[in-house]
Amino acid sequence: MQLSEEPLICSARGCRNPAVHALRWNNPKLHTPDRRKTWLACDAHLTSLGDFLRARQFLREVEPLAAE
């Protein structure tokens, strides 16, 4: 079920491109191991957002967004 007709937008600051990847992460100091937060990324920002989360050891998985 889609809650909105709005497209999913990249989470990078200032980016308005459609998101095509979901970066699932958690901060182990704040979240239980099974909790996942999600950042969305366009192709252009996948590496920079992933690198930011990897540097902090927060990134758990990256998944493609399903096409509607």
mmCIF file of N, CA and C in Angstrom:
data_model
loop_
_atom_site.group_PDB
_atom_site.id
_atom_site.type_symbol
_atom_site.label_atom_id
_atom_site.label_comp_id
_atom_site.label_asym_id
_atom_site.label_seq_id
_atom_site.Cartn_x
_atom_site.Cartn_y
_atom_site.Cartn_z
ATOM 1 N N MET A 1 0.837 -1.172 0.000
ATOM 2 C CA MET A 1 0.000 0.000 0.000
ATOM 3 C C MET A 1 0.887 1.241 0.000
ATOM 4 N N GLN A 2 0.594 2.147 -0.886
ATOM 5 C CA GLN A 2 1.346 3.397 -0.950
ATOM 6 C C GLN A 2 0.523 4.476 -0.255
ATOM 7 N N LEU A 3 1.149 5.182 0.687
ATOM 8 C CA LEU A 3 0.440 6.197 1.452
ATOM 9 C C LEU A 3 0.321 7.517 0.720
ATOM 10 N N SER A 4 1.170 7.740 -0.248
ATOM 11 C CA SER A 4 1.222 9.019 -0.919
ATOM 12 C C SER A 4 1.541 8.819 -2.386
ATOM 13 N N GLU A 5 1.106 9.746 -3.199
ATOM 14 C CA GLU A 5 1.453 9.716 -4.615
ATOM 15 C C GLU A 5 2.811 10.365 -4.854
ATOM 16 N N GLU A 6 3.385 10.976 -3.825
ATOM 17 C CA GLU A 6 4.687 11.625 -3.930
ATOM 18 C C GLU A 6 5.778 10.592 -4.155
ATOM 19 N N PRO A 7 6.737 10.871 -5.044
ATOM 20 C CA PRO A 7 7.852 9.932 -5.227
ATOM 21 C C PRO A 7 8.779 9.953 -4.011
ATOM 22 N N LEU A 8 9.474 8.861 -3.772
ATOM 23 C CA LEU A 8 10.462 8.809 -2.698
ATOM 24 C C LEU A 8 11.687 9.594 -3.154
ATOM 25 N N ILE A 9 12.187 10.472 -2.281
ATOM 26 C CA ILE A 9 13.269 11.397 -2.612
ATOM 27 C C ILE A 9 14.532 11.011 -1.847
ATOM 28 N N CYS A 10 15.670 11.211 -2.482
ATOM 29 C CA CYS A 10 16.974 10.950 -1.871
ATOM 30 C C CYS A 10 17.118 11.721 -0.556
ATOM 31 N N SER A 11 17.752 11.097 0.430
ATOM 32 C CA SER A 11 17.952 11.701 1.749
ATOM 33 C C SER A 11 19.138 12.665 1.820
ATOM 34 N N ALA A 12 19.959 12.725 0.784
ATOM 35 C CA ALA A 12 21.112 13.627 0.803
ATOM 36 C C ALA A 12 20.631 15.084 0.864
ATOM 37 N N ARG A 13 21.326 15.873 1.653
ATOM 38 C CA ARG A 13 20.953 17.272 1.848
ATOM 39 C C ARG A 13 20.878 18.006 0.500
ATOM 40 N N GLY A 14 19.737 18.622 0.254
ATOM 41 C CA GLY A 14 19.545 19.427 -0.945
ATOM 42 C C GLY A 14 19.198 18.650 -2.200
ATOM 43 N N CYS A 15 19.252 17.332 -2.153
ATOM 44 C CA CYS A 15 18.960 16.519 -3.337
ATOM 45 C C CYS A 15 17.454 16.335 -3.466
ATOM 46 N N ARG A 16 16.950 16.473 -4.674
ATOM 47 C CA ARG A 16 15.528 16.264 -4.934
ATOM 48 C C ARG A 16 15.312 15.136 -5.948
ATOM 49 N N ASN A 17 16.357 14.335 -6.191
ATOM 50 C CA ASN A 17 16.262 13.234 -7.152
ATOM 51 C C ASN A 17 15.461 12.076 -6.562
ATOM 52 N N PRO A 18 14.805 11.317 -7.423
ATOM 53 C CA PRO A 18 14.094 10.126 -6.940
ATOM 54 C C PRO A 18 15.074 9.127 -6.335
ATOM 55 N N ALA A 19 14.667 8.507 -5.252
ATOM 56 C CA ALA A 19 15.495 7.491 -4.583
ATOM 57 C C ALA A 19 15.349 6.157 -5.298
ATOM 58 N N VAL A 20 16.455 5.417 -5.388
ATOM 59 C CA VAL A 20 16.432 4.083 -5.989
ATOM 60 C C VAL A 20 17.077 3.038 -5.081
ATOM 61 N N HIS A 21 17.644 3.473 -3.946
ATOM 62 C CA HIS A 21 18.290 2.567 -2.989
ATOM 63 C C HIS A 21 17.808 2.899 -1.576
ATOM 64 N N ALA A 22 17.737 1.869 -0.745
ATOM 65 C CA ALA A 22 17.437 2.039 0.677
ATOM 66 C C ALA A 22 18.654 1.588 1.475
ATOM 67 N N LEU A 23 19.209 2.495 2.260
ATOM 68 C CA LEU A 23 20.329 2.165 3.141
ATOM 69 C C LEU A 23 19.746 1.916 4.526
ATOM 70 N N ARG A 24 19.822 0.693 4.988
ATOM 71 C CA ARG A 24 19.280 0.306 6.299
ATOM 72 C C ARG A 24 20.420 0.359 7.312
ATOM 73 N N TRP A 25 20.176 1.054 8.413
ATOM 74 C CA TRP A 25 21.242 1.251 9.385
ATOM 75 C C TRP A 25 20.679 1.302 10.791
ATOM 76 N N ASN A 26 21.581 1.201 11.759
ATOM 77 C CA ASN A 26 21.233 1.479 13.147
ATOM 78 C C ASN A 26 22.482 1.909 13.902
ATOM 79 N N ASN A 27 22.256 2.638 14.964
ATOM 80 C CA ASN A 27 23.328 3.057 15.867
ATOM 81 C C ASN A 27 23.265 2.101 17.055
ATOM 82 N N PRO A 28 24.243 1.200 17.197
ATOM 83 C CA PRO A 28 24.161 0.202 18.266
ATOM 84 C C PRO A 28 24.157 0.785 19.677
ATOM 85 N N LYS A 29 24.596 2.027 19.825
ATOM 86 C CA LYS A 29 24.540 2.657 21.152
ATOM 87 C C LYS A 29 23.128 3.124 21.496
ATOM 88 N N LEU A 30 22.270 3.281 20.466
ATOM 89 C CA LEU A 30 20.917 3.786 20.688
ATOM 90 C C LEU A 30 19.813 2.789 20.357
ATOM 91 N N HIS A 31 20.076 1.879 19.409
ATOM 92 C CA HIS A 31 19.027 1.008 18.890
ATOM 93 C C HIS A 31 19.306 -0.454 19.218
ATOM 94 N N THR A 32 18.245 -1.223 19.356
ATOM 95 C CA THR A 32 18.391 -2.663 19.519
ATOM 96 C C THR A 32 18.939 -3.244 18.213
ATOM 97 N N PRO A 33 19.599 -4.413 18.264
ATOM 98 C CA PRO A 33 20.219 -4.967 17.052
ATOM 99 C C PRO A 33 19.254 -5.181 15.882
ATOM 100 N N ASP A 34 17.989 -5.447 16.151
ATOM 101 C CA ASP A 34 17.032 -5.702 15.071
ATOM 102 C C ASP A 34 16.374 -4.426 14.514
ATOM 103 N N ARG A 35 16.577 -3.310 15.158
ATOM 104 C CA ARG A 35 15.989 -2.042 14.693
ATOM 105 C C ARG A 35 16.731 -1.541 13.471
ATOM 106 N N ARG A 36 15.994 -1.060 12.479
ATOM 107 C CA ARG A 36 16.605 -0.485 11.284
ATOM 108 C C ARG A 36 15.977 0.864 10.991
ATOM 109 N N LYS A 37 16.822 1.829 10.763
ATOM 110 C CA LYS A 37 16.394 3.123 10.256
ATOM 111 C C LYS A 37 16.743 3.110 8.776
ATOM 112 N N THR A 38 16.131 3.969 7.995
ATOM 113 C CA THR A 38 16.335 3.946 6.550
ATOM 114 C C THR A 38 16.637 5.326 6.015
ATOM 115 N N TRP A 39 17.691 5.404 5.240
ATOM 116 C CA TRP A 39 17.966 6.571 4.406
ATOM 117 C C TRP A 39 17.747 6.130 2.977
ATOM 118 N N LEU A 40 17.223 7.022 2.166
ATOM 119 C CA LEU A 40 17.012 6.750 0.748
ATOM 120 C C LEU A 40 18.094 7.440 -0.054
ATOM 121 N N ALA A 41 18.514 6.819 -1.152
ATOM 122 C CA ALA A 41 19.592 7.401 -1.961
ATOM 123 C C ALA A 41 19.290 7.275 -3.446
ATOM 124 N N CYS A 42 19.659 8.312 -4.186
ATOM 125 C CA CYS A 42 19.691 8.234 -5.639
ATOM 126 C C CYS A 42 21.043 7.605 -6.004
ATOM 127 N N ASP A 43 21.233 7.290 -7.284
ATOM 128 C CA ASP A 43 22.513 6.701 -7.699
ATOM 129 C C ASP A 43 23.693 7.619 -7.382
ATOM 130 N N ALA A 44 23.498 8.928 -7.530
ATOM 131 C CA ALA A 44 24.593 9.885 -7.328
ATOM 132 C C ALA A 44 25.052 9.968 -5.876
ATOM 133 N N HIS A 45 24.172 9.682 -4.918
ATOM 134 C CA HIS A 45 24.520 9.832 -3.503
ATOM 135 C C HIS A 45 24.658 8.508 -2.750
ATOM 136 N N LEU A 46 24.506 7.394 -3.438
ATOM 137 C CA LEU A 46 24.622 6.101 -2.770
ATOM 138 C C LEU A 46 25.979 5.952 -2.092
ATOM 139 N N THR A 47 27.048 6.286 -2.779
ATOM 140 C CA THR A 47 28.396 6.114 -2.225
ATOM 141 C C THR A 47 28.638 7.043 -1.044
ATOM 142 N N SER A 48 28.300 8.315 -1.171
ATOM 143 C CA SER A 48 28.594 9.257 -0.084
ATOM 144 C C SER A 48 27.764 8.954 1.171
ATOM 145 N N LEU A 49 26.494 8.634 1.006
ATOM 146 C CA LEU A 49 25.676 8.293 2.177
ATOM 147 C C LEU A 49 26.152 6.972 2.791
ATOM 148 N N GLY A 50 26.472 6.000 1.956
ATOM 149 C CA GLY A 50 26.979 4.721 2.456
ATOM 150 C C GLY A 50 28.306 4.875 3.177
ATOM 151 N N ASP A 51 29.207 5.685 2.619
ATOM 152 C CA ASP A 51 30.504 5.918 3.264
ATOM 153 C C ASP A 51 30.337 6.571 4.635
ATOM 154 N N PHE A 52 29.422 7.529 4.744
ATOM 155 C CA PHE A 52 29.151 8.199 6.019
ATOM 156 C C PHE A 52 28.709 7.171 7.067
ATOM 157 N N LEU A 53 27.774 6.300 6.696
ATOM 158 C CA LEU A 53 27.278 5.297 7.642
ATOM 159 C C LEU A 53 28.330 4.221 7.937
ATOM 160 N N ARG A 54 29.097 3.810 6.931
ATOM 161 C CA ARG A 54 30.153 2.809 7.132
ATOM 162 C C ARG A 54 31.230 3.318 8.077
ATOM 163 N N ALA A 55 31.610 4.580 7.942
ATOM 164 C CA ALA A 55 32.665 5.156 8.785
ATOM 165 C C ALA A 55 32.288 5.096 10.266
ATOM 166 N N ARG A 56 31.004 5.114 10.545
ATOM 167 C CA ARG A 56 30.513 5.055 11.927
ATOM 168 C C ARG A 56 30.098 3.637 12.329
ATOM 169 N N GLN A 57 30.250 2.690 11.412
ATOM 170 C CA GLN A 57 29.846 1.295 11.605
ATOM 171 C C GLN A 57 28.345 1.173 11.873
ATOM 172 N N PHE A 58 27.562 2.015 11.179
ATOM 173 C CA PHE A 58 26.104 1.993 11.328
ATOM 174 C C PHE A 58 25.417 1.225 10.199
ATOM 175 N N LEU A 59 26.028 1.149 9.019
ATOM 176 C CA LEU A 59 25.373 0.560 7.857
ATOM 177 C C LEU A 59 25.194 -0.939 8.052
ATOM 178 N N ARG A 60 23.979 -1.409 7.833
ATOM 179 C CA ARG A 60 23.679 -2.834 7.975
ATOM 180 C C ARG A 60 23.429 -3.484 6.614
ATOM 181 N N GLU A 61 22.676 -2.844 5.742
ATOM 182 C CA GLU A 61 22.454 -3.378 4.400
ATOM 183 C C GLU A 61 21.983 -2.280 3.461
ATOM 184 N N VAL A 62 22.180 -2.538 2.170
ATOM 185 C CA VAL A 62 21.708 -1.648 1.110
ATOM 186 C C VAL A 62 20.824 -2.492 0.206
ATOM 187 N N GLU A 63 19.633 -1.990 -0.074
ATOM 188 C CA GLU A 63 18.685 -2.721 -0.901
ATOM 189 C C GLU A 63 18.150 -1.813 -1.988
ATOM 190 N N PRO A 64 17.886 -2.364 -3.171
ATOM 191 C CA PRO A 64 17.243 -1.556 -4.205
ATOM 192 C C PRO A 64 15.773 -1.333 -3.817
ATOM 193 N N LEU A 65 15.246 -0.179 -4.167
ATOM 194 C CA LEU A 65 13.827 0.057 -3.944
ATOM 195 C C LEU A 65 13.038 -0.683 -5.018
ATOM 196 N N ALA A 66 11.947 -1.260 -4.638
ATOM 197 C CA ALA A 66 11.118 -1.985 -5.590
ATOM 198 C C ALA A 66 10.448 -1.004 -6.544
ATOM 199 N N ALA A 67 10.447 -1.342 -7.800
ATOM 200 C CA ALA A 67 9.754 -0.517 -8.802
ATOM 201 C C ALA A 67 8.256 -0.734 -8.643
ATOM 202 N N GLU A 68 7.512 0.337 -8.747
ATOM 203 C CA GLU A 68 6.054 0.275 -8.599
ATOM 204 C C GLU A 68 5.418 -0.082 -9.909
#
